[in-house]
Structure formats: C-alpha cells, structure tokens
Amino acid sequence: MTVYLPSEQQYIDKLIEIVEENFSNNNFGVAALAKRMGISHSGLHRKLKAISKQSISQFIRETRLKRARELLQLQAGTVADVAYRVGFGSTTYFSKCFHDYYGYPPGEVKKHLNSEPHSDVSTVHFEIPEKKIKSIAVLPFDNYTGDDSQTFLVFGMHDALISELGKLGAIRVVSKTSTLAYSNSEKTIKEIASELGVDAIIEASVMVVDKKIRIQLKLFNAFPEEQQLWAQTFDLDISNILKLYGQVIKKVANEIQYTLSPEQQTQIDEVRKVNPDSYKAYLRGKYNLYQQTPDGVKKGLEYLHEAVRIDPAEPLAYAGLALGYLDIAHGPFNVGDAYVKAEWAAGQAIKIDTTLAETQLAHAELCMYSSWTFNEAEKFFIRALELNPYLSLAHYHYAWALFLFGRNEEAIAEHELARRYDPFNPLITSFLGALYSYLGRYDDAIREAHNSLGILKDCPTGYFVLGETYLAMGRVDEAIEAHKKLSEVAPPWGWVLGYTYALTGHRGKAEIILNELENSELSGWNALGLAVLYGALGRYDEAFKWIGYEPHHVWIPWIAAMPMWKPLHDDARYDEFVRNLKLPGA
C-alpha cells in the first residue's frame, strides 16, 4: 500500500470524498474534479502524478472500483446494481475494469475476501471522458481522389461505415440521409453535433495513392469543447474494405468503453475479402438508387445486377437489389414484377449471410407489403433491429406494421425512433406527421409536415400530410390548398386532390380528376388512386374492383387503418377484406 505524507493524505482524502459524492453523476469526470478542487486540469494532473503516480481518470476509476469491492463484500447488491451505484454506465465495462484491477471478476468477490488488496497502481490506462459518448454521426467523406467519377465510391464507403457502426448496438448512430446535409459544411464540429443531437463526430477523407485507397479518419468529442480523440490513416486495397470498417468499430468501441461480444469480435476478426469489381458495382448501384429518379433507379438496379454477375456470392448486392425493387413497389412507378425480383434477391442474400440487417429488412417488407404474412413480417423486423438497432428504415416500416396491427402507442414509439436516428429524412419526418394525424394528434402532425417541408423544399409527402390533417380538422380550404400544391409539385399524386374534392362537396372537380386517372397508365399506384376516388364518390363496386388490382401497391392493406378508406366502412366487402388480411390480434 502506498504511504503518503500527512498533507498528501489529506489531499487524497479530499479527492476521494468529492468522487464518492458524485458516484451517481454520469457526467462527472476529470474537468469536474479539477473544478471542485479549485485547480486547473493540468495542475491537478501534475500534483496527482507527483503524489500517487496516477492520472486523474485512473484515480477516479480506481476510487469507484475500491468502493464497488467494499459493497460487493457486504453483499449490498448484484454486480449490475453495484456498478451503477459507483458510477459505471455499463456493467460489461465495469466487470472488465474490475477484473483488470483485482485479477478476478466482481462475481467472485466472496472467494477472495481474505486476499491481499491490489496495488494502488493500475496498468489499465483508459481515459474517462467528461461525458461518455452515447451517440455519433459520420460526416460525408471528403473526396480527395481528384476524380469526380469516384463520387460513388466515397458516398458508398460513408454509407457502409454508418451501417457497420449501427451494428455495434452500444451507441446511437445517425443515418446517412441526415448527415449528407453537412457535405462541404463550414459549421464547427460542435454546431453540427448540436444540430444532430450527438456527442461525437467522425470526419473522413478519401484519396488514391499508388492505386490504393487512402482513408484518413478522425474522431471528435464535441462537448463541452471540441476535442480530437484519435486520427488514423489507412492504406488498403478495396478487397479489404470490410476489414477497415472492423478496425474503426474496434476504435470507437474502445473510446466509448464498450467491450465487444465474442460474436462481434469473431465477425470483425474473420471478415471476408470482397471482389473489388463487384463491390464497386454494388456501390455504384446504391449511389444511383439514392438519387430516387426513374433513371437513377434503372441504373442502380443494373449496377447491382452487374455486381452479382461478377460475384454471385456477394450478399450486400443481393440485399441492395431486394430493397431497390421494394422501393419501386412503394412509389408511383409501375410495380411490374418488382415483388418477384425482390423475393428472389432477398432469398439469395439470406442463403449467403443471415447477419445482414438489410436482408432481414427486405424479408420483413416482402412479408408486409407483398405476401401479407404479417406475423412473419414482425419476426423479420425484430431480427433486423437486433442486428442493427439504429437502422432507421427498419424502425420506420415496423412502425407502420404496428399501426396496421392496432398497436398505436408502439407504432408512435418506433416512428419516433426512426426520426431520432434520421432526423433530416423528409420522408420519415412527414410520415411521422401522418401517423400523428391518423391518431388525432393534429397539432403534432402539422408541425412535422412543416418540418419535412423545411428539410426538403416542396416535399410531396409534407403537402400530403398537411392536407390530410386539415381535412380531418374540417379546415376545408386549407386542405384543398395543400393538396393542390401536392398535385403541382408531384403530378402522380393528383388523385389525392380528387379525393379531397369528393369529400368536400366539389364532386364535379373530383370527376374530372377521376377521368384523367382512368386514362392514365395502368399501375398499382394509379389503381390505388382509382379505388380511393371511387370510394370517396360513393361508387363502391368500382372501388372494390380496383382494390383487387394486381400487382397491388404497398398501401393496400392499410385500407384497414387509414382514414381515406372510411367511405367504404359500411360496405360488407370492407369487413371481408379486413378479415382476409388476418392481421395479428384481430
């Protein structure tokens, strides 16, 4: 045991007293201790080093561990209880630190009651940040390749790193859509972190050196002041890109004091190589799909097919294909054989790799939107979120499944998680408003609709939700104006204005839009519009005819839940349709 001079012992006792007073304060750390002692951070560090040969963070940690050992000896609670009482936010990290310090796990304290106390000097040197990192955003990578044609590569690696970090499960990761708003931003790290609601930021740049990819990564803690925690440069062949993601995960896990599970460690250590040409085609496909234009969708799917042609064992490309075809089924495009192709691609992906959250999401969407096997859909949603708890689109689609099942509070909770993990996604924001509207929370609905229009000028779904909400509130003129604007910025949504006209007494105007729609290209989207319009006009035979159109649009099952179908509720065929859906809990 270290022996101190009386003055030194008094100083150490005072430090221990302050640390123990703040066991329950998760934000208590190095700076707070220095402030309480009335000394600068560097001054306290020098003095503590001189007295006990410890860093400040080491002193805090070991004070917590000593008190924890005393409580465990007194059987004052479980390991988890004690860890929490002495200020450790993670039982896993507490157990690791305890074992490193005492040489045995905390669960074995009773076996070692008579053992000698451990030396006061620890060989573990984790730094305790002033505020533990619980959330992170990866900013768009800077393209220093000198070649704009490589934008797809930089974009794709940014997307992939976010996805891989999400699998860690120990830290909230903001989705790609929200971080892309900060491409070439001049805002500070602290400003960006504040707007995204995160504690830490990763910056990256990509260049090509001697035909190899060079990636420089930096991790910053944003609060209370910007602090660079680490920086590292990686030179690699693209075939080893998955290994890079694993190395970053390890570094982030270390910074947030998270111990990887044996399964996670194995997945990182045994990561496969990718075929460079196949992986590049996969990234090109994802990049083009993200443009959300007819040409982008076409090119994106072509590149993804090229990826699996080059390497038929590439699960990421199959998962990308499945989700790409399902996106077609969601939009105003002609569905065609999109469901069939999505099912084939998802099936191939899951044969190769069952650990991809995106593959599980594709199967969940197929069950929910195509085959209407809703119990299976929920199982796939849950598995997807086990694999990546921060996959915002999984939370988004699961929310609408729960709403369909009548589990409204759970639906709201899931949708709010989707928005939290992707706060600047206009689709997620606007449809959170739709969910609020359908559940009678009209003020919240209007707020989120306006938020989506702030994120994306003339966001179609923002105008859709505004009109739906005003209609439900009886604010007829505002509903018509919102849906007029919708039809202007997104003509395929024109049938929504016809439906609003029909419900507000403007039957002639509704009939004009109906006639235009009847003469339009036949598709699942237009069939959906015809069914809604005919229902609103009281022509139920025609409405049910178009409800039965195949291949159907993904919204069709929500006949059971969405207010736009209320005109059909008194028809016996409506009850029959809802029964045949065989919804969970029905």
Coordinates of C-alpha atoms in Angstrom, one line a residue:
M1 CA 0.0 0.0 0.0
T2 CA 1.3 3.5 -0.8
V3 CA 2.2 5.6 2.2
Y4 CA 1.6 9.4 1.9
L5 CA 2.8 12.3 3.9
P6 CA 0.1 13.8 6.1
S7 CA -0.5 16.7 3.8
E8 CA -0.6 14.4 0.8
Q9 CA -3.1 12.1 2.6
Q10 CA -5.4 15.0 3.3
Y11 CA -5.3 15.9 -0.4
I12 CA -6.1 12.4 -1.5
D13 CA -8.9 12.0 1.1
K14 CA -10.4 15.2 -0.2
L15 CA -10.3 13.9 -3.8
I16 CA -11.9 10.6 -2.7
E17 CA -14.7 12.5 -0.9
I18 CA -15.6 14.5 -4.0
V19 CA -15.5 11.5 -6.3
E20 CA -17.7 9.5 -3.9
E21 CA -20.2 12.4 -3.7
N22 CA -20.6 12.2 -7.4
F23 CA -20.9 8.4 -8.0
S24 CA -24.5 9.0 -9.2
N25 CA -23.5 11.7 -11.6
N26 CA -22.7 10.2 -15.0
N27 CA -21.3 13.5 -16.3
F28 CA -18.7 13.7 -13.5
G29 CA -15.2 13.4 -14.8
V30 CA -11.7 14.9 -15.0
A31 CA -12.7 18.6 -15.5
A32 CA -15.4 18.5 -12.8
L33 CA -13.0 17.1 -10.2
A34 CA -10.4 19.8 -11.1
K35 CA -13.0 22.5 -10.8
R36 CA -14.2 21.3 -7.4
M37 CA -10.6 21.3 -6.2
G38 CA -10.1 24.9 -7.5
I39 CA -7.2 23.9 -9.7
S40 CA -6.6 23.6 -13.4
H41 CA -6.8 20.3 -15.2
S42 CA -3.1 20.3 -15.9
G43 CA -2.3 21.4 -12.3
L44 CA -4.3 18.6 -10.8
H45 CA -2.8 16.1 -13.2
R46 CA 0.8 17.2 -12.2
K47 CA 0.0 17.1 -8.5
L48 CA -1.7 13.7 -8.5
K49 CA 1.1 12.2 -10.6
A50 CA 3.6 13.5 -8.1
I51 CA 1.7 12.1 -5.1
S52 CA 0.4 8.8 -6.4
K53 CA 1.8 8.3 -9.9
Q54 CA -1.8 8.2 -11.2
S55 CA -3.6 10.1 -13.9
I56 CA -6.8 11.8 -12.9
S57 CA -9.0 9.4 -14.8
Q58 CA -7.2 6.5 -13.3
F59 CA -7.7 7.9 -9.8
I60 CA -11.5 8.3 -10.4
R61 CA -11.8 4.8 -11.8
E62 CA -9.9 3.2 -9.0
T63 CA -11.8 5.1 -6.4
R64 CA -15.0 3.7 -7.9
L65 CA -13.6 0.2 -8.1
K66 CA -12.5 0.2 -4.4
R67 CA -15.9 1.3 -3.3
A68 CA -17.5 -1.3 -5.5
R69 CA -15.4 -4.1 -3.9
E70 CA -16.5 -3.0 -0.5
L71 CA -20.2 -3.1 -1.5
L72 CA -19.8 -6.5 -3.0
Q73 CA -18.1 -7.8 0.1
L74 CA -21.0 -6.5 2.1
Q75 CA -23.4 -8.2 -0.4
A76 CA -25.1 -4.8 -0.9
G77 CA -26.5 -5.7 -4.3
T78 CA -25.9 -7.5 -7.6
V79 CA -22.9 -6.8 -9.8
A80 CA -25.1 -4.6 -12.0
D81 CA -26.6 -2.7 -9.0
V82 CA -23.1 -2.0 -7.6
A83 CA -21.7 -1.0 -11.0
Y84 CA -24.5 1.6 -11.3
R85 CA -24.1 2.8 -7.7
V86 CA -20.4 3.6 -8.1
G87 CA -20.9 5.4 -11.5
F88 CA -20.3 2.9 -14.2
G89 CA -22.8 3.2 -17.0
S90 CA -22.0 -0.2 -18.4
T91 CA -21.9 -3.4 -16.4
T92 CA -19.7 -5.0 -19.0
Y93 CA -17.1 -2.2 -18.8
F94 CA -17.3 -2.3 -15.0
S95 CA -16.6 -6.0 -15.0
K96 CA -13.6 -5.6 -17.3
C97 CA -12.1 -2.8 -15.3
F98 CA -12.7 -4.7 -12.0
H99 CA -11.0 -7.9 -13.4
D100 CA -8.1 -5.9 -14.8
Y101 CA -7.6 -4.2 -11.4
Y102 CA -8.2 -7.0 -9.0
G103 CA -7.4 -10.0 -11.1
Y104 CA -10.8 -11.7 -10.8
P105 CA -14.4 -10.9 -11.9
P106 CA -16.7 -9.0 -9.5
G107 CA -18.9 -12.0 -9.2
E108 CA -16.1 -13.8 -7.3
V109 CA -15.5 -11.2 -4.6
K110 CA -16.6 -13.6 -1.8
K111 CA -14.0 -16.2 -2.8
H112 CA -11.3 -13.5 -2.3
L113 CA -12.3 -12.0 1.0
N114 CA -9.0 -12.8 2.6
S115 CA -6.8 -11.9 -0.3
E116 CA -4.4 -9.1 -0.1
P117 CA -5.6 -5.8 -1.6
H118 CA -4.4 -5.0 -5.1
S119 CA -1.6 -2.5 -5.6
D120 CA -2.8 1.1 -5.9
V121 CA -1.0 1.4 -9.2
S122 CA -3.1 0.0 -12.1
T123 CA -1.7 -0.9 -15.5
V124 CA -5.0 0.0 -17.2
H125 CA -5.0 3.4 -18.9
F126 CA -8.5 4.1 -20.2
E127 CA -9.2 7.8 -20.3
I128 CA -12.6 8.8 -18.9
P129 CA -14.2 11.5 -21.0
E130 CA -16.0 14.3 -19.2
K131 CA -19.2 13.0 -20.7
K132 CA -19.5 9.5 -22.0
I133 CA -20.1 9.2 -25.8
K134 CA -23.5 7.7 -26.4
S135 CA -24.2 8.9 -29.9
I136 CA -22.2 9.6 -33.1
A137 CA -22.6 10.9 -36.6
V138 CA -20.3 10.2 -39.6
L139 CA -20.0 13.2 -41.8
P140 CA -19.9 12.8 -45.6
F141 CA -16.4 11.8 -46.7
D142 CA -14.3 14.4 -48.4
N143 CA -13.4 13.3 -52.0
Y144 CA -9.7 14.0 -52.5
T145 CA -9.3 11.4 -55.3
G146 CA -9.1 14.2 -57.8
D147 CA -11.8 12.4 -59.9
D148 CA -15.5 13.3 -59.6
S149 CA -16.3 9.9 -61.2
Q150 CA -15.2 8.4 -57.9
T151 CA -18.0 10.1 -56.0
F152 CA -19.9 6.8 -55.9
L153 CA -17.0 5.2 -54.0
V154 CA -16.7 8.0 -51.4
F155 CA -20.5 8.1 -51.0
G156 CA -20.7 4.3 -50.7
M157 CA -18.0 4.0 -48.1
H158 CA -19.7 6.7 -46.0
D159 CA -23.0 4.8 -46.1
A160 CA -21.3 1.4 -45.3
L161 CA -19.4 2.8 -42.3
I162 CA -22.6 4.2 -40.8
S163 CA -24.3 0.8 -41.3
E164 CA -21.4 -1.1 -39.7
L165 CA -21.3 1.2 -36.7
G166 CA -25.0 0.7 -36.2
K167 CA -24.4 -3.0 -35.7
L168 CA -22.3 -2.2 -32.6
G169 CA -25.6 -1.5 -30.8
A170 CA -23.9 0.4 -28.0
I171 CA -24.0 3.8 -29.4
R172 CA -26.7 5.7 -31.4
V173 CA -25.7 6.3 -35.0
V174 CA -27.3 9.0 -37.1
S175 CA -28.4 7.7 -40.5
K176 CA -26.8 8.7 -43.8
T177 CA -29.7 10.9 -45.1
S178 CA -29.4 13.3 -42.2
T179 CA -25.6 13.6 -42.3
L180 CA -25.5 14.3 -46.0
A181 CA -26.9 17.7 -45.3
Y182 CA -23.4 18.6 -43.9
S183 CA -21.5 17.9 -47.1
N184 CA -19.0 20.8 -47.5
S185 CA -20.4 22.5 -44.4
E186 CA -18.5 25.3 -42.8
K187 CA -20.1 24.7 -39.4
T188 CA -18.0 23.6 -36.5
I189 CA -18.0 20.1 -35.1
K190 CA -19.8 21.4 -32.0
E191 CA -22.5 23.1 -34.1
I192 CA -23.1 20.0 -36.3
A193 CA -23.2 17.7 -33.2
S194 CA -25.7 20.0 -31.5
E195 CA -28.0 20.1 -34.6
L196 CA -27.8 16.3 -35.0
G197 CA -28.2 15.7 -31.3
V198 CA -25.0 13.6 -30.9
D199 CA -21.9 13.6 -28.7
A200 CA -19.2 12.7 -31.2
I201 CA -18.4 13.2 -34.9
I202 CA -16.3 11.2 -37.3
E203 CA -14.7 13.0 -40.2
A204 CA -13.0 11.3 -43.1
S205 CA -11.3 11.9 -46.4
V206 CA -10.6 9.6 -49.3
M207 CA -7.8 9.7 -51.8
V208 CA -6.0 7.3 -54.2
V209 CA -2.2 6.7 -53.7
D210 CA -0.3 4.2 -55.9
K211 CA -3.6 2.6 -56.9
K212 CA -4.5 2.0 -53.3
I213 CA -7.3 3.8 -51.4
R214 CA -6.1 6.0 -48.6
I215 CA -8.7 6.9 -45.9
Q216 CA -8.0 9.3 -43.1
L217 CA -10.4 9.1 -40.2
K218 CA -10.7 11.4 -37.2
L219 CA -13.0 11.0 -34.2
F220 CA -14.0 14.1 -32.2
N221 CA -15.8 14.5 -28.9
A222 CA -18.0 17.6 -29.4
F223 CA -18.8 18.7 -25.8
P224 CA -18.1 20.6 -23.7
E225 CA -15.5 21.7 -26.2
E226 CA -14.3 20.1 -29.5
Q227 CA -11.6 17.5 -28.7
Q228 CA -9.9 15.2 -31.2
L229 CA -9.8 11.7 -29.7
W230 CA -7.9 10.0 -32.4
A231 CA -6.9 10.1 -36.0
Q232 CA -5.6 7.3 -38.2
T233 CA -4.8 6.8 -41.9
F234 CA -5.5 3.5 -43.6
D235 CA -3.9 2.4 -47.0
L236 CA -5.7 -0.6 -48.4
D237 CA -6.9 -2.5 -51.5
I238 CA -10.6 -2.2 -51.9
S239 CA -10.8 -6.0 -51.4
N240 CA -10.0 -5.3 -47.7
I241 CA -12.6 -2.6 -47.2
L242 CA -14.7 -4.6 -44.7
K243 CA -11.5 -5.1 -42.6
L244 CA -11.2 -1.3 -42.4
Y245 CA -14.8 -1.0 -41.1
G246 CA -14.0 -3.5 -38.4
Q247 CA -10.9 -1.6 -37.3
V248 CA -12.9 1.6 -37.0
I249 CA -15.6 -0.3 -34.9
K250 CA -12.9 -1.5 -32.6
K251 CA -11.5 2.0 -32.1
V252 CA -15.0 3.5 -31.5
A253 CA -15.8 0.7 -29.0
N254 CA -12.6 1.5 -27.1
E255 CA -13.5 5.2 -26.9
I256 CA -17.0 4.5 -25.6
Q257 CA -15.7 1.9 -23.1
Y258 CA -17.7 -0.9 -24.7
T259 CA -16.5 -4.5 -24.7
L260 CA -17.3 -6.3 -28.0
S261 CA -19.1 -9.5 -27.6
P262 CA -17.3 -12.7 -28.6
E263 CA -19.7 -12.9 -31.6
Q264 CA -18.9 -9.3 -32.6
Q265 CA -15.2 -9.9 -32.2
T266 CA -15.3 -13.0 -34.4
Q267 CA -17.2 -11.2 -37.1
I268 CA -14.5 -8.5 -37.1
D269 CA -11.5 -10.8 -37.0
E270 CA -12.9 -13.2 -39.6
V271 CA -14.1 -10.6 -42.1
R272 CA -14.2 -11.7 -45.7
K273 CA -12.5 -10.0 -48.6
V274 CA -14.7 -8.6 -51.4
N275 CA -14.3 -8.8 -55.1
P276 CA -13.2 -5.2 -56.0
D277 CA -15.1 -5.0 -59.3
S278 CA -18.3 -6.5 -57.7
Y279 CA -18.0 -4.2 -54.7
K280 CA -17.6 -1.1 -56.9
A281 CA -20.6 -2.1 -58.9
Y282 CA -22.5 -2.5 -55.7
L283 CA -21.5 1.0 -54.5
R284 CA -22.5 2.4 -57.9
G285 CA -25.9 0.7 -57.6
K286 CA -26.5 2.1 -54.2
Y287 CA -25.4 5.6 -55.2
N288 CA -27.8 5.6 -58.2
L289 CA -30.7 4.2 -56.3
Y290 CA -30.3 7.0 -53.7
Q291 CA -30.9 9.6 -56.4
Q292 CA -34.6 8.5 -56.4
T293 CA -35.2 9.3 -60.0
P294 CA -36.6 6.9 -62.7
D295 CA -33.2 7.0 -64.4
G296 CA -31.3 6.5 -61.1
V297 CA -33.5 3.5 -60.2
K298 CA -32.9 2.0 -63.6
K299 CA -29.1 2.5 -63.5
G300 CA -28.9 1.4 -59.8
L301 CA -30.6 -1.9 -60.4
E302 CA -28.4 -2.5 -63.5
Y303 CA -25.2 -2.0 -61.5
L304 CA -26.5 -4.2 -58.7
H305 CA -27.2 -7.0 -61.2
E306 CA -23.7 -6.5 -62.6
A307 CA -22.3 -6.9 -59.0
V308 CA -24.0 -10.3 -58.5
R309 CA -23.0 -11.3 -62.0
I310 CA -19.3 -10.6 -61.2
D311 CA -19.6 -12.3 -57.8
P312 CA -22.6 -14.4 -57.3
A313 CA -21.6 -14.8 -53.6
E314 CA -21.9 -11.1 -52.7
P315 CA -24.7 -10.8 -50.1
L316 CA -24.6 -7.0 -50.0
A317 CA -25.5 -6.7 -53.7
Y318 CA -28.4 -9.1 -53.3
A319 CA -29.7 -7.2 -50.3
G320 CA -29.4 -3.9 -52.3
L321 CA -31.4 -5.4 -55.2
A322 CA -34.1 -6.6 -52.9
L323 CA -34.6 -3.2 -51.2
G324 CA -34.3 -1.5 -54.6
Y325 CA -37.1 -3.5 -56.1
L326 CA -39.2 -2.9 -53.0
D327 CA -38.6 0.9 -53.4
I328 CA -40.3 0.6 -56.8
A329 CA -43.3 -1.0 -55.2
H330 CA -43.6 2.0 -52.8
G331 CA -43.5 4.7 -55.4
P332 CA -45.7 5.8 -58.3
F333 CA -43.8 3.6 -60.7
N334 CA -45.3 0.6 -62.4
V335 CA -44.7 -2.3 -60.0
G336 CA -44.4 -4.9 -62.7
D337 CA -42.5 -7.9 -61.4
A338 CA -40.7 -6.0 -58.7
Y339 CA -42.1 -8.2 -55.9
V340 CA -40.9 -11.3 -57.6
K341 CA -37.4 -10.0 -58.2
A342 CA -37.2 -8.6 -54.7
E343 CA -38.2 -12.0 -53.3
W344 CA -35.5 -13.8 -55.4
A345 CA -32.8 -11.3 -54.4
A346 CA -33.7 -11.4 -50.7
G347 CA -33.7 -15.2 -50.8
Q348 CA -30.2 -15.3 -52.4
A349 CA -28.9 -12.8 -49.8
I350 CA -30.1 -14.8 -46.8
K351 CA -28.7 -18.0 -48.1
I352 CA -25.2 -16.4 -48.2
D353 CA -25.3 -14.3 -45.0
T354 CA -28.0 -14.3 -42.3
T355 CA -26.3 -11.5 -40.3
L356 CA -27.2 -8.6 -42.6
A357 CA -29.8 -6.4 -41.1
E358 CA -30.7 -5.1 -44.6
T359 CA -31.6 -8.7 -45.7
Q360 CA -33.8 -9.2 -42.7
L361 CA -35.5 -5.8 -43.5
A362 CA -36.1 -6.9 -47.1
H363 CA -37.8 -10.1 -46.0
A364 CA -39.9 -8.1 -43.5
E365 CA -41.0 -5.7 -46.2
L366 CA -41.8 -8.6 -48.6
C367 CA -44.0 -10.2 -45.9
M368 CA -45.7 -7.0 -45.0
Y369 CA -46.2 -5.4 -48.4
S370 CA -46.3 -8.4 -50.8
S371 CA -47.4 -11.7 -49.3
W372 CA -49.3 -10.1 -46.4
T373 CA -47.9 -12.7 -43.9
F374 CA -47.8 -10.2 -41.1
N375 CA -46.7 -12.4 -38.2
E376 CA -43.6 -13.4 -40.2
A377 CA -43.1 -9.7 -41.1
E378 CA -42.8 -8.8 -37.4
K379 CA -40.3 -11.6 -36.8
F380 CA -38.1 -10.2 -39.5
F381 CA -38.4 -6.6 -38.3
I382 CA -37.3 -7.7 -34.8
R383 CA -34.4 -9.6 -36.2
A384 CA -33.3 -6.7 -38.4
L385 CA -33.3 -4.4 -35.4
E386 CA -31.4 -6.9 -33.3
L387 CA -28.7 -6.9 -35.9
N388 CA -28.7 -3.1 -36.3
P389 CA -30.7 -1.2 -33.6
Y390 CA -30.1 2.1 -35.5
L391 CA -31.4 1.1 -38.9
S392 CA -33.9 3.9 -39.2
L393 CA -35.8 2.4 -42.2
A394 CA -36.5 -0.7 -40.2
H395 CA -38.0 1.3 -37.4
Y396 CA -40.0 3.3 -39.9
H397 CA -41.5 0.3 -41.7
Y398 CA -42.1 -1.5 -38.4
A399 CA -44.0 1.5 -37.1
W400 CA -46.5 1.2 -40.0
A401 CA -46.9 -2.5 -39.4
L402 CA -47.7 -1.8 -35.7
F403 CA -50.2 0.9 -36.7
L404 CA -51.9 -1.6 -39.1
F405 CA -52.0 -4.1 -36.2
G406 CA -53.7 -1.5 -34.0
R407 CA -50.8 -1.2 -31.6
N408 CA -50.7 2.6 -31.8
E409 CA -48.5 3.5 -28.9
E410 CA -45.8 1.1 -30.1
A411 CA -46.2 2.5 -33.6
I412 CA -45.6 6.0 -32.4
A413 CA -42.6 4.9 -30.3
E414 CA -41.0 3.1 -33.3
H415 CA -41.6 6.0 -35.7
E416 CA -40.1 8.5 -33.3
L417 CA -37.0 6.3 -33.0
A418 CA -36.8 6.3 -36.8
R419 CA -36.9 10.1 -36.8
R420 CA -34.4 10.3 -33.9
Y421 CA -31.9 8.1 -35.9
D422 CA -32.5 10.0 -39.1
P423 CA -33.7 13.5 -38.1
F424 CA -33.3 15.1 -41.5
N425 CA -35.0 12.5 -43.6
P426 CA -38.1 14.3 -45.1
L427 CA -40.0 11.0 -45.7
I428 CA -39.6 9.8 -42.2
T429 CA -40.4 13.2 -40.7
S430 CA -43.6 13.7 -42.9
F431 CA -45.0 10.3 -42.3
L432 CA -44.4 10.6 -38.6
G433 CA -46.8 13.5 -39.1
A434 CA -49.2 11.2 -40.9
L435 CA -49.2 8.8 -38.0
Y436 CA -49.9 11.6 -35.6
S437 CA -52.7 12.8 -37.8
Y438 CA -54.4 9.4 -38.0
L439 CA -54.3 9.1 -34.3
G440 CA -55.8 12.5 -33.7
R441 CA -52.7 14.4 -32.7
Y442 CA -53.3 17.2 -35.3
D443 CA -51.0 19.9 -33.9
D444 CA -48.1 17.4 -33.9
A445 CA -49.0 16.3 -37.4
I446 CA -49.0 19.9 -38.8
R447 CA -45.6 20.6 -37.1
E448 CA -44.0 17.5 -38.6
A449 CA -45.4 18.2 -42.0
H450 CA -43.9 21.7 -41.9
N451 CA -40.6 20.3 -40.6
S452 CA -40.4 18.0 -43.6
L453 CA -41.0 21.0 -45.9
G454 CA -38.2 22.7 -44.1
I455 CA -35.9 19.8 -44.8
L456 CA -36.9 19.4 -48.4
K457 CA -38.5 22.3 -50.3
D458 CA -41.9 21.2 -51.8
C459 CA -41.6 17.7 -50.1
P460 CA -44.7 15.9 -51.6
T461 CA -45.4 13.9 -48.5
G462 CA -45.3 17.0 -46.4
Y463 CA -48.1 18.5 -48.5
F464 CA -50.0 15.2 -48.4
V465 CA -49.9 15.1 -44.6
L466 CA -50.9 18.8 -44.3
G467 CA -53.9 18.2 -46.5
E468 CA -55.0 15.0 -44.7
T469 CA -54.7 16.7 -41.4
Y470 CA -56.6 19.9 -42.4
L471 CA -59.3 17.7 -43.9
A472 CA -59.6 15.7 -40.6
M473 CA -59.9 19.0 -38.7
G474 CA -62.6 20.4 -41.0
R475 CA -60.3 23.1 -42.4
V476 CA -61.5 22.5 -45.9
D477 CA -59.9 25.4 -47.8
E478 CA -56.5 24.7 -46.3
A479 CA -56.8 21.0 -47.1
I480 CA -57.6 21.8 -50.7
E481 CA -54.8 24.3 -51.0
A482 CA -52.3 21.8 -49.6
H483 CA -53.4 19.0 -52.0
K484 CA -53.4 21.5 -54.9
K485 CA -49.8 22.2 -54.1
L486 CA -49.1 18.5 -53.9
S487 CA -50.5 17.9 -57.4
E488 CA -48.4 20.7 -58.7
V489 CA -45.1 19.5 -57.3
A490 CA -45.8 15.8 -57.8
P491 CA -48.4 15.2 -60.6
P492 CA -48.7 11.4 -59.9
W493 CA -50.3 12.4 -56.6
G494 CA -53.1 14.2 -58.3
W495 CA -55.7 11.7 -57.3
V496 CA -55.3 12.9 -53.7
L497 CA -56.7 16.3 -54.7
G498 CA -59.6 14.5 -56.4
Y499 CA -60.3 12.6 -53.2
T500 CA -60.3 15.8 -51.2
Y501 CA -62.6 17.5 -53.7
A502 CA -65.0 14.5 -53.4
L503 CA -65.2 14.6 -49.7
T504 CA -65.7 18.4 -49.5
G505 CA -68.6 18.7 -51.9
H506 CA -66.7 19.5 -55.2
R507 CA -67.9 16.4 -57.0
G508 CA -67.5 17.9 -60.5
K509 CA -63.8 18.7 -59.9
A510 CA -63.3 15.2 -58.5
E511 CA -64.9 13.6 -61.6
I512 CA -62.5 15.5 -63.9
I513 CA -59.5 14.1 -62.0
L514 CA -61.1 10.7 -62.0
N515 CA -61.5 10.7 -65.7
E516 CA -57.9 11.8 -66.2
L517 CA -56.7 9.0 -63.9
E518 CA -58.8 6.4 -65.8
N519 CA -57.0 7.4 -69.0
S520 CA -53.5 7.2 -67.4
E521 CA -51.1 4.3 -67.5
L522 CA -52.3 1.2 -65.6
S523 CA -50.2 0.7 -62.4
G524 CA -50.6 -0.3 -58.8
W525 CA -50.3 3.3 -57.8
N526 CA -53.0 4.5 -60.2
A527 CA -55.2 1.6 -59.2
L528 CA -54.8 2.7 -55.6
G529 CA -55.9 6.2 -56.6
L530 CA -58.9 4.9 -58.5
A531 CA -60.0 2.8 -55.6
V532 CA -59.8 5.8 -53.2
L533 CA -61.5 8.2 -55.6
Y534 CA -64.4 5.8 -56.4
G535 CA -64.8 5.2 -52.7
A536 CA -65.0 8.9 -51.9
L537 CA -67.6 9.3 -54.7
G538 CA -69.7 6.5 -53.3
R539 CA -69.1 4.2 -56.3
Y540 CA -68.2 1.2 -54.3
D541 CA -68.3 -1.6 -56.9
E542 CA -65.6 0.2 -58.9
A543 CA -63.7 0.9 -55.7
F544 CA -63.5 -2.8 -54.8
K545 CA -62.7 -3.7 -58.3
W546 CA -59.5 -1.6 -58.2
I547 CA -58.7 -2.7 -54.7
G548 CA -58.3 -6.2 -56.2
Y549 CA -55.8 -5.0 -58.9
E550 CA -52.5 -6.9 -59.1
P551 CA -49.7 -6.3 -58.7
H552 CA -51.0 -4.2 -55.8
H553 CA -49.5 -1.1 -54.4
V554 CA -47.9 -1.4 -50.9
W555 CA -50.6 0.8 -49.2
I556 CA -53.5 -1.6 -50.0
P557 CA -53.5 -3.4 -46.6
W558 CA -53.9 0.0 -44.8
I559 CA -57.5 0.0 -46.0
A560 CA -57.9 -1.4 -42.5
A561 CA -56.4 1.6 -40.8
M562 CA -56.2 4.8 -42.9
P563 CA -59.0 7.4 -42.8
M564 CA -59.1 7.8 -46.6
W565 CA -60.9 4.5 -46.7
K566 CA -63.7 5.4 -44.3
P567 CA -66.3 5.8 -47.1
L568 CA -66.1 2.0 -47.6
H569 CA -66.6 1.1 -44.0
D570 CA -70.3 0.4 -44.3
D571 CA -69.9 -2.0 -47.2
A572 CA -69.8 -5.7 -46.2
R573 CA -66.9 -6.2 -48.6
Y574 CA -64.8 -3.9 -46.5
D575 CA -65.2 -6.2 -43.4
E576 CA -64.5 -9.2 -45.6
F577 CA -61.3 -7.7 -46.9
V578 CA -60.1 -6.8 -43.4
R579 CA -60.9 -10.3 -42.1
N580 CA -59.0 -11.9 -45.0
L581 CA -55.9 -9.9 -44.1
K582 CA -55.7 -12.0 -40.9
L583 CA -53.9 -9.2 -39.0
P584 CA -52.2 -10.2 -35.8
G585 CA -54.5 -9.7 -32.8
A586 CA -57.6 -9.4 -35.0

